[in-house]
């Protein structure tokens, strides 16, 4: 593979281009035989090739049509990832379905999701639904649609039944699980997996519930600015949190990758404070902010090389 060069076309929002397509990534990939080429959406895709691989975070009927046409004419090229598979992550209710199918063999750890229910525009008697499903306060209200818009990240922590009045369906109501104020974000790029710790919402002790407001709104808590993250008490909390066993993380990541049929995603995982070896997946994101990981160029280039090998295999079939 040493003298062969590979052309990887990409389509990403301009914000994502600035964060992900850094000079350091372009250079590292180039040194390993991979040329990263921006695709111009104002021209037909088919005229911009050849591409060995196309990676993208874009949806909509026009782009779907272009990709389908390209795939038909270039059957050995690799599309990372199929739009249908990506779109399954746009619904917060169904995005976590696959987690219940995972079979984690082994020691002590278990994986699952928090209890959750769907609340539509015409849902009546929310409180009855909550009680019948065994949901306990506090709960988190999440917009049903997770399509990357600012609104889709707007969450509410509902601490008491009175707080339900302020919600705007369609939403998913998910039980809030105390987890020590730290989440584990697991970044997956094909077979490459990296787990990092991030700040989360603090635990809510049962005896404090009565003293709090009915409803608290928040957005992208794990993504706070570097300054916020440097806050001493949070830094200490994160530092002290014990990582989940890496064998367990890799097993969950590999099985999720196969079940979702996606190469590029991350998932947010929390550890139940009450049952210390029980982990819950609460969110899965397509093409997340890989550049936040130190040395992301190495992991991404290793992934690109795996795809290049797969492309060569396709050609020789
Ligand atoms: O921009 P970044 O680097 O913060 O990445 C966002 C992700 O942050 P993370 O890497 O998990 O810390 C972010 O993850 P969270 O939902 O915050 O867990 C999303 O993946 C977000 O994409 P979208 O807005 O849902 O389409 C990602 O945003 P886009 O870059 O895709 O707009
Ligand atoms: N069930 C839950 N229990 C406790 N904390 C949660 C739960 N769900 C979400 N959170 C907290 O809220 C944050 C945002 O929720 P998430 O589903 O990850 O939405 P987003 O897609 O905007 O990242 C999480 O990073 C975590 O800190
Ligand atoms: Mg999240
Ligand atoms: Mg998300």
Short mmCIF file of C-alpha atoms and ligand atoms in Angstrom, two decimals:
data_model
loop_
_atom_site.label_atom_id
_atom_site.label_comp_id
_atom_site.label_asym_id
_atom_site.label_seq_id
_atom_site.Cartn_x
_atom_site.Cartn_y
_atom_site.Cartn_z
CA UNK A 1 0.00 0.00 0.00
CA UNK A 2 3.07 2.22 0.40
CA UNK A 3 3.12 3.95 -3.03
CA UNK A 4 -0.66 4.09 -3.56
CA UNK A 5 -2.38 7.34 -2.53
CA UNK A 6 -6.03 7.53 -1.47
CA UNK A 7 -8.49 10.39 -1.98
CA UNK A 8 -10.98 10.86 0.86
CA UNK A 9 -13.71 13.42 0.06
CA UNK A 10 -15.58 15.07 2.91
CA UNK A 11 -18.71 17.17 3.46
CA UNK A 12 -19.09 18.82 6.87
CA UNK A 13 -20.68 22.00 8.22
CA UNK A 14 -18.23 24.92 8.25
CA UNK A 15 -17.98 24.79 12.07
CA UNK A 16 -17.02 21.15 11.87
CA UNK A 17 -14.49 21.84 9.11
CA UNK A 18 -12.77 24.43 11.35
CA UNK A 19 -12.62 22.09 14.34
CA UNK A 20 -11.92 18.76 12.61
CA UNK A 21 -10.00 19.47 9.39
CA UNK A 22 -6.99 21.02 11.12
CA UNK A 23 -3.66 21.42 9.31
CA UNK A 24 -2.16 18.85 11.66
CA UNK A 25 -4.76 16.26 10.54
CA UNK A 26 -4.32 17.07 6.84
CA UNK A 27 -0.53 16.70 7.21
CA UNK A 28 -0.61 13.50 9.26
CA UNK A 29 -3.07 11.88 6.85
CA UNK A 30 -1.04 13.07 3.85
CA UNK A 31 2.18 11.56 5.25
CA UNK A 32 0.32 8.26 5.43
CA UNK A 33 -0.95 8.36 1.84
CA UNK A 34 -4.42 9.83 2.50
CA UNK A 35 -5.41 13.09 0.79
CA UNK A 36 -8.38 14.85 2.40
CA UNK A 37 -10.39 16.65 -0.29
CA UNK A 38 -13.33 19.04 0.38
CA UNK A 39 -16.41 18.28 -1.73
CA UNK A 40 -18.08 21.33 -3.30
CA UNK A 41 -21.84 21.08 -2.81
CA UNK A 42 -22.42 23.56 -5.65
CA UNK A 43 -21.11 21.02 -8.17
CA UNK A 44 -22.37 17.51 -8.92
CA UNK A 45 -20.56 15.02 -6.68
CA UNK A 46 -20.10 12.60 -9.53
CA UNK A 47 -17.89 15.14 -11.38
CA UNK A 48 -15.54 15.69 -8.44
CA UNK A 49 -14.11 12.18 -8.03
CA UNK A 50 -12.45 9.83 -8.02
CA UNK A 51 -12.88 9.22 -4.29
CA UNK A 52 -11.85 6.07 -2.44
CA UNK A 53 -13.99 7.14 0.49
CA UNK A 54 -16.53 9.86 1.27
CA UNK A 55 -17.13 10.85 4.87
CA UNK A 56 -19.86 13.30 5.80
CA UNK A 57 -22.27 14.73 8.35
CA UNK A 58 -25.01 15.98 6.07
CA UNK A 59 -28.60 14.93 5.43
CA UNK A 60 -31.50 15.86 3.17
CA UNK A 61 -32.94 14.43 -0.04
CA UNK A 62 -30.59 16.22 -2.45
CA UNK A 63 -27.41 14.96 -0.75
CA UNK A 64 -28.93 11.48 -0.39
CA UNK A 65 -29.57 11.39 -4.15
CA UNK A 66 -26.02 12.48 -4.93
CA UNK A 67 -24.55 9.84 -2.61
CA UNK A 68 -26.73 7.09 -4.07
CA UNK A 69 -25.71 8.01 -7.60
CA UNK A 70 -22.04 8.10 -6.59
CA UNK A 71 -22.29 4.69 -4.86
CA UNK A 72 -23.91 3.14 -7.93
CA UNK A 73 -21.15 4.36 -10.22
CA UNK A 74 -18.35 3.60 -7.71
CA UNK A 75 -19.29 0.27 -6.11
CA UNK A 76 -15.89 -0.22 -4.46
CA UNK A 77 -15.82 3.22 -2.79
CA UNK A 78 -16.67 3.40 0.89
CA UNK A 79 -19.32 5.77 2.26
CA UNK A 80 -18.80 6.68 5.90
CA UNK A 81 -21.64 6.39 6.86
CA UNK A 82 -24.99 5.49 5.19
CA UNK A 83 -27.57 8.26 5.75
CA UNK A 84 -30.21 5.78 6.96
CA UNK A 85 -27.93 4.53 9.73
CA UNK A 86 -27.02 8.09 10.78
CA UNK A 87 -30.65 9.18 10.88
CA UNK A 88 -31.48 6.52 13.49
CA UNK A 89 -29.58 8.71 15.95
CA UNK A 90 -31.89 11.66 15.31
CA UNK A 91 -34.61 10.31 17.59
CA UNK A 92 -33.70 10.19 21.28
CA UNK A 93 -36.28 7.51 22.00
CA UNK A 94 -35.09 4.98 19.42
CA UNK A 95 -31.38 5.88 19.45
CA UNK A 96 -30.93 3.85 22.65
CA UNK A 97 -32.91 0.77 21.49
CA UNK A 98 -29.73 -1.01 20.38
CA UNK A 99 -28.25 -0.79 23.87
CA UNK A 100 -30.84 -3.26 25.13
CA UNK A 101 -29.66 -5.78 22.50
CA UNK A 102 -26.02 -5.79 23.62
CA UNK A 103 -24.64 -8.98 25.12
CA UNK A 104 -21.79 -8.06 27.38
CA UNK A 105 -20.12 -11.25 28.50
CA UNK A 106 -17.95 -11.29 31.48
CA UNK A 107 -17.13 -10.06 34.82
CA UNK A 108 -19.12 -7.66 36.85
CA UNK A 109 -20.22 -4.73 34.74
CA UNK A 110 -23.68 -4.44 33.19
CA UNK A 111 -24.95 -2.03 30.55
CA UNK A 112 -28.43 -0.59 30.04
CA UNK A 113 -30.38 2.65 29.66
CA UNK A 114 -32.38 4.71 32.16
CA UNK A 115 -36.17 4.17 32.26
CA UNK A 116 -37.71 6.51 29.69
CA UNK A 117 -41.10 7.35 28.19
CA UNK A 118 -42.27 9.30 25.17
CA UNK A 119 -44.52 12.33 25.65
CA UNK A 120 -46.32 13.48 22.49
CA UNK A 121 -48.16 16.73 21.79
CA UNK A 122 -51.51 15.22 22.82
CA UNK A 123 -50.38 13.11 25.74
CA UNK A 124 -52.76 13.32 28.66
CA UNK A 125 -52.12 12.68 32.30
CA UNK A 126 -48.38 12.74 32.24
CA UNK A 127 -48.17 11.97 35.91
CA UNK A 128 -50.14 8.71 35.41
CA UNK A 129 -47.78 7.66 32.62
CA UNK A 130 -44.77 8.40 34.80
CA UNK A 131 -46.08 6.39 37.73
CA UNK A 132 -47.21 3.44 35.62
CA UNK A 133 -43.76 3.13 34.00
CA UNK A 134 -42.03 3.22 37.37
CA UNK A 135 -40.27 6.52 36.70
CA UNK A 136 -39.22 8.48 39.77
CA UNK A 137 -38.44 12.17 40.15
CA UNK A 138 -36.18 13.82 39.25
CA UNK A 139 -36.51 13.21 35.51
CA UNK A 140 -34.80 14.81 32.52
CA UNK A 141 -36.93 16.10 29.66
CA UNK A 142 -35.06 15.86 26.34
CA UNK A 143 -36.36 17.07 22.97
CA UNK A 144 -37.38 13.99 20.94
CA UNK A 145 -35.42 15.13 17.91
CA UNK A 146 -31.62 15.22 18.17
CA UNK A 147 -30.70 16.81 14.85
CA UNK A 148 -27.83 19.04 15.97
CA UNK A 149 -29.88 22.25 16.29
CA UNK A 150 -29.43 24.37 19.44
CA UNK A 151 -33.03 23.49 20.42
CA UNK A 152 -32.30 19.77 20.26
CA UNK A 153 -29.74 20.19 23.08
CA UNK A 154 -32.14 22.15 25.32
CA UNK A 155 -32.82 19.94 28.36
CA UNK A 156 -34.91 20.39 31.51
CA UNK A 157 -34.40 18.76 34.84
CA UNK A 158 -37.84 18.23 36.35
CA UNK A 159 -37.58 17.87 40.10
CA UNK A 160 -41.23 17.77 41.09
CA UNK A 161 -44.57 16.92 39.41
CA UNK A 162 -45.42 20.66 39.24
CA UNK A 163 -42.43 21.13 36.91
CA UNK A 164 -44.08 18.97 34.21
CA UNK A 165 -46.38 21.87 33.32
CA UNK A 166 -43.51 23.84 31.84
CA UNK A 167 -42.50 21.18 29.26
CA UNK A 168 -42.88 21.44 25.49
CA UNK A 169 -43.63 18.03 23.85
CA UNK A 170 -42.64 16.07 21.83
CA UNK A 171 -40.09 15.02 24.41
CA UNK A 172 -38.52 12.00 26.03
CA UNK A 173 -38.75 11.86 29.82
CA UNK A 174 -35.82 9.95 31.23
CA UNK A 175 -35.13 9.08 34.83
CA UNK A 176 -32.28 11.15 36.28
CA UNK A 177 -29.71 8.74 37.68
CA UNK A 178 -27.19 9.93 40.27
CA UNK A 179 -23.75 9.21 38.82
CA UNK A 180 -21.15 11.17 40.77
CA UNK A 181 -21.16 14.26 38.51
CA UNK A 182 -18.93 12.73 35.82
CA UNK A 183 -19.83 11.17 32.45
CA UNK A 184 -17.67 8.92 30.32
CA UNK A 185 -17.59 9.93 26.68
CA UNK A 186 -16.49 7.06 24.47
CA UNK A 187 -15.25 8.12 21.02
CA UNK A 188 -15.40 5.45 18.32
CA UNK A 189 -13.72 5.64 14.89
CA UNK A 190 -14.12 2.17 13.38
CA UNK A 191 -12.10 -0.18 15.56
CA UNK A 192 -10.39 2.66 17.42
CA UNK A 193 -11.94 3.51 20.78
CA UNK A 194 -11.08 6.18 23.34
CA UNK A 195 -12.86 6.91 26.61
CA UNK A 196 -12.57 10.31 28.35
CA UNK A 197 -14.10 11.78 31.49
CA UNK A 198 -16.25 14.91 31.33
CA UNK A 199 -18.15 17.07 33.73
CA UNK A 200 -21.85 16.31 34.18
CA UNK A 201 -24.80 17.36 36.35
CA UNK A 202 -24.16 16.95 40.09
CA UNK A 203 -25.97 14.25 42.08
CA UNK A 204 -29.29 15.20 43.65
CA UNK A 205 -29.62 13.63 47.11
CA UNK A 206 -33.21 12.57 47.83
CA UNK A 207 -33.39 14.67 51.00
CA UNK A 208 -32.52 17.81 48.98
CA UNK A 209 -35.30 17.36 46.39
CA UNK A 210 -37.89 19.25 48.46
CA UNK A 211 -35.64 22.31 48.70
CA UNK A 212 -35.10 22.69 44.96
CA UNK A 213 -37.07 24.43 42.21
CA UNK A 214 -39.70 22.57 40.18
CA UNK A 215 -37.78 22.77 36.91
CA UNK A 216 -34.21 23.72 35.89
CA UNK A 217 -33.23 24.21 32.23
CA UNK A 218 -29.73 23.50 30.91
CA UNK A 219 -27.84 22.84 27.69
CA UNK A 220 -24.61 21.02 26.72
CA UNK A 221 -23.28 20.76 30.25
CA UNK A 222 -20.34 18.52 29.24
CA UNK A 223 -19.27 21.06 26.65
CA UNK A 224 -18.65 24.02 28.96
CA UNK A 225 -15.75 26.33 28.19
CA UNK A 226 -12.23 25.48 29.26
CA UNK A 227 -12.50 28.13 31.97
CA UNK A 228 -15.55 26.46 33.51
CA UNK A 229 -13.91 23.06 33.26
CA UNK A 230 -10.92 24.45 35.13
CA UNK A 231 -13.03 25.20 38.16
CA UNK A 232 -11.05 23.49 40.98
CA UNK A 233 -13.85 21.45 42.50
CA UNK A 234 -14.87 20.02 39.12
CA UNK A 235 -11.28 19.32 38.16
CA UNK A 236 -10.87 17.32 41.36
CA UNK A 237 -14.14 15.45 40.85
CA UNK A 238 -13.12 14.46 37.34
CA UNK A 239 -9.60 13.55 38.37
CA UNK A 240 -10.85 11.26 41.14
CA UNK A 241 -13.46 9.43 39.05
CA UNK A 242 -12.38 5.87 38.29
CA UNK A 243 -12.53 4.94 34.61
CA UNK A 244 -14.69 1.96 33.62
CA UNK A 245 -12.57 -1.13 32.76
CA UNK A 246 -11.17 -0.71 29.24
CA UNK A 247 -12.15 -4.25 28.19
CA UNK A 248 -15.77 -3.42 29.06
CA UNK A 249 -15.66 -0.06 27.21
CA UNK A 250 -14.21 -1.69 24.09
CA UNK A 251 -16.76 -4.49 24.18
CA UNK A 252 -19.69 -2.03 24.41
CA UNK A 253 -18.17 0.20 21.68
CA UNK A 254 -17.58 -2.71 19.27
CA UNK A 255 -21.05 -4.13 19.75
CA UNK A 256 -22.66 -0.70 19.36
CA UNK A 257 -20.67 -0.09 16.16
CA UNK A 258 -21.90 -3.37 14.67
CA UNK A 259 -25.51 -2.87 15.79
CA UNK A 260 -25.69 0.75 14.58
CA UNK A 261 -23.76 0.01 11.35
CA UNK A 262 -21.80 3.21 11.91
CA UNK A 263 -18.06 3.91 11.94
CA UNK A 264 -17.99 7.40 13.48
CA UNK A 265 -19.84 8.19 16.70
CA UNK A 266 -19.49 8.68 20.42
CA UNK A 267 -21.68 7.70 23.32
CA UNK A 268 -22.22 9.19 26.78
CA UNK A 269 -22.18 6.67 29.59
CA UNK A 270 -22.82 7.15 33.32
CA UNK A 271 -22.16 4.85 36.28
CA UNK A 272 -25.13 4.38 38.61
CA UNK A 273 -24.08 5.59 42.07
CA UNK A 274 -26.45 3.10 43.72
CA UNK A 275 -25.20 0.04 41.80
CA UNK A 276 -21.53 0.78 41.23
CA UNK A 277 -20.89 -1.62 38.34
CA UNK A 278 -24.06 -0.73 36.43
CA UNK A 279 -23.46 1.57 33.46
CA UNK A 280 -26.15 3.42 31.51
CA UNK A 281 -25.86 4.83 27.99
CA UNK A 282 -27.73 8.15 27.86
CA UNK A 283 -26.77 9.65 24.47
CA UNK A 284 -25.22 8.62 21.14
CA UNK A 285 -23.87 11.27 18.71
CA UNK A 286 -22.89 10.97 15.07
CA UNK A 287 -19.47 12.39 14.07
CA UNK A 288 -18.77 14.09 17.42
CA UNK A 289 -15.99 16.55 18.29
CA UNK A 290 -13.01 14.21 17.84
CA UNK A 291 -10.61 17.16 17.86
CA UNK A 292 -11.26 17.58 21.59
CA UNK A 293 -9.23 14.41 22.16
CA UNK A 294 -5.50 14.93 22.53
CA UNK A 295 -3.70 13.49 19.50
CA UNK A 296 -6.90 12.95 17.55
CA UNK A 297 -4.86 13.08 14.30
CA UNK A 298 -3.24 9.73 15.10
CA UNK A 299 -6.52 7.95 15.88
CA UNK A 300 -8.30 9.38 12.83
CA UNK A 301 -5.42 8.59 10.44
CA UNK A 302 -5.28 5.01 11.76
CA UNK A 303 -9.01 4.80 11.02
CA UNK A 304 -8.53 6.27 7.51
CA UNK A 305 -5.85 3.64 6.83
CA UNK A 306 -8.24 0.84 7.86
CA UNK A 307 -10.77 2.23 5.37
CA UNK A 308 -8.07 2.44 2.68
CA UNK A 309 -7.29 -1.27 3.26
CA UNK A 310 -11.00 -2.10 3.00
CA UNK A 311 -11.12 -0.17 -0.29
CA UNK A 312 -8.18 -2.20 -1.66
CA UNK A 313 -9.96 -5.41 -0.65
CA UNK A 314 -13.10 -4.26 -2.47
CA UNK A 315 -11.04 -3.60 -5.61
CA UNK A 316 -9.47 -7.04 -5.61
CA UNK A 317 -12.79 -8.92 -5.25
O1 LIG B 1 -18.72 20.64 18.05
P1 LIG B 1 -18.25 19.77 19.15
O2 LIG B 1 -16.81 19.44 19.04
O3 LIG B 1 -18.64 20.28 20.51
O4 LIG B 1 -18.99 18.35 18.99
C1 LIG B 1 -20.33 18.19 19.38
C2 LIG B 1 -20.44 16.97 20.30
O5 LIG B 1 -19.67 17.17 21.44
P2 LIG B 1 -18.74 16.01 22.03
O6 LIG B 1 -17.70 15.65 21.03
O7 LIG B 1 -19.63 14.83 22.35
O8 LIG B 1 -18.16 16.66 23.23
C3 LIG B 1 -21.90 16.81 20.69
O9 LIG B 1 -22.06 15.76 21.64
P3 LIG B 1 -23.16 15.94 22.83
O10 LIG B 1 -24.50 15.86 22.15
O11 LIG B 1 -22.89 17.25 23.48
O12 LIG B 1 -22.95 14.77 23.76
C4 LIG B 1 -22.70 16.48 19.45
O13 LIG B 1 -22.19 15.35 18.81
C5 LIG B 1 -22.60 17.67 18.50
O14 LIG B 1 -23.27 17.34 17.30
P4 LIG B 1 -24.79 17.69 17.11
O15 LIG B 1 -24.95 19.14 17.55
O16 LIG B 1 -25.56 16.76 18.00
O17 LIG B 1 -25.00 17.44 15.66
C6 LIG B 1 -21.16 17.97 18.14
O18 LIG B 1 -21.21 19.22 17.42
P5 LIG B 1 -20.83 19.44 15.88
O19 LIG B 1 -19.39 19.72 15.87
O20 LIG B 1 -21.17 18.19 15.13
O21 LIG B 1 -21.67 20.59 15.51
N1 LIG B 2 -30.60 10.02 32.59
C1 LIG B 2 -29.72 10.90 33.01
N2 LIG B 2 -29.30 10.90 34.31
C2 LIG B 2 -28.39 11.81 34.73
N3 LIG B 2 -27.84 12.76 33.94
C3 LIG B 2 -28.20 12.81 32.65
C4 LIG B 2 -29.15 11.88 32.11
N4 LIG B 2 -29.34 12.17 30.81
C5 LIG B 2 -28.55 13.23 30.55
N5 LIG B 2 -27.86 13.62 31.63
C6 LIG B 2 -26.93 14.77 31.70
O1 LIG B 2 -27.37 15.72 30.75
C7 LIG B 2 -26.39 15.92 29.74
C8 LIG B 2 -27.04 16.15 28.39
O2 LIG B 2 -27.85 15.04 28.02
P1 LIG B 2 -27.61 14.28 26.64
O3 LIG B 2 -28.67 13.25 26.52
O4 LIG B 2 -26.21 13.81 26.57
O5 LIG B 2 -27.91 15.44 25.58
P2 LIG B 2 -26.99 16.15 24.45
O6 LIG B 2 -27.33 15.43 23.18
O7 LIG B 2 -27.45 17.58 24.39
O8 LIG B 2 -25.56 15.98 24.86
C9 LIG B 2 -25.51 14.67 29.82
O9 LIG B 2 -24.22 14.91 29.34
C10 LIG B 2 -25.53 14.40 31.31
O10 LIG B 2 -24.65 15.32 31.98
MG1 LIG B 3 -24.53 14.14 25.25
MG1 LIG B 4 -26.14 14.31 21.94
#
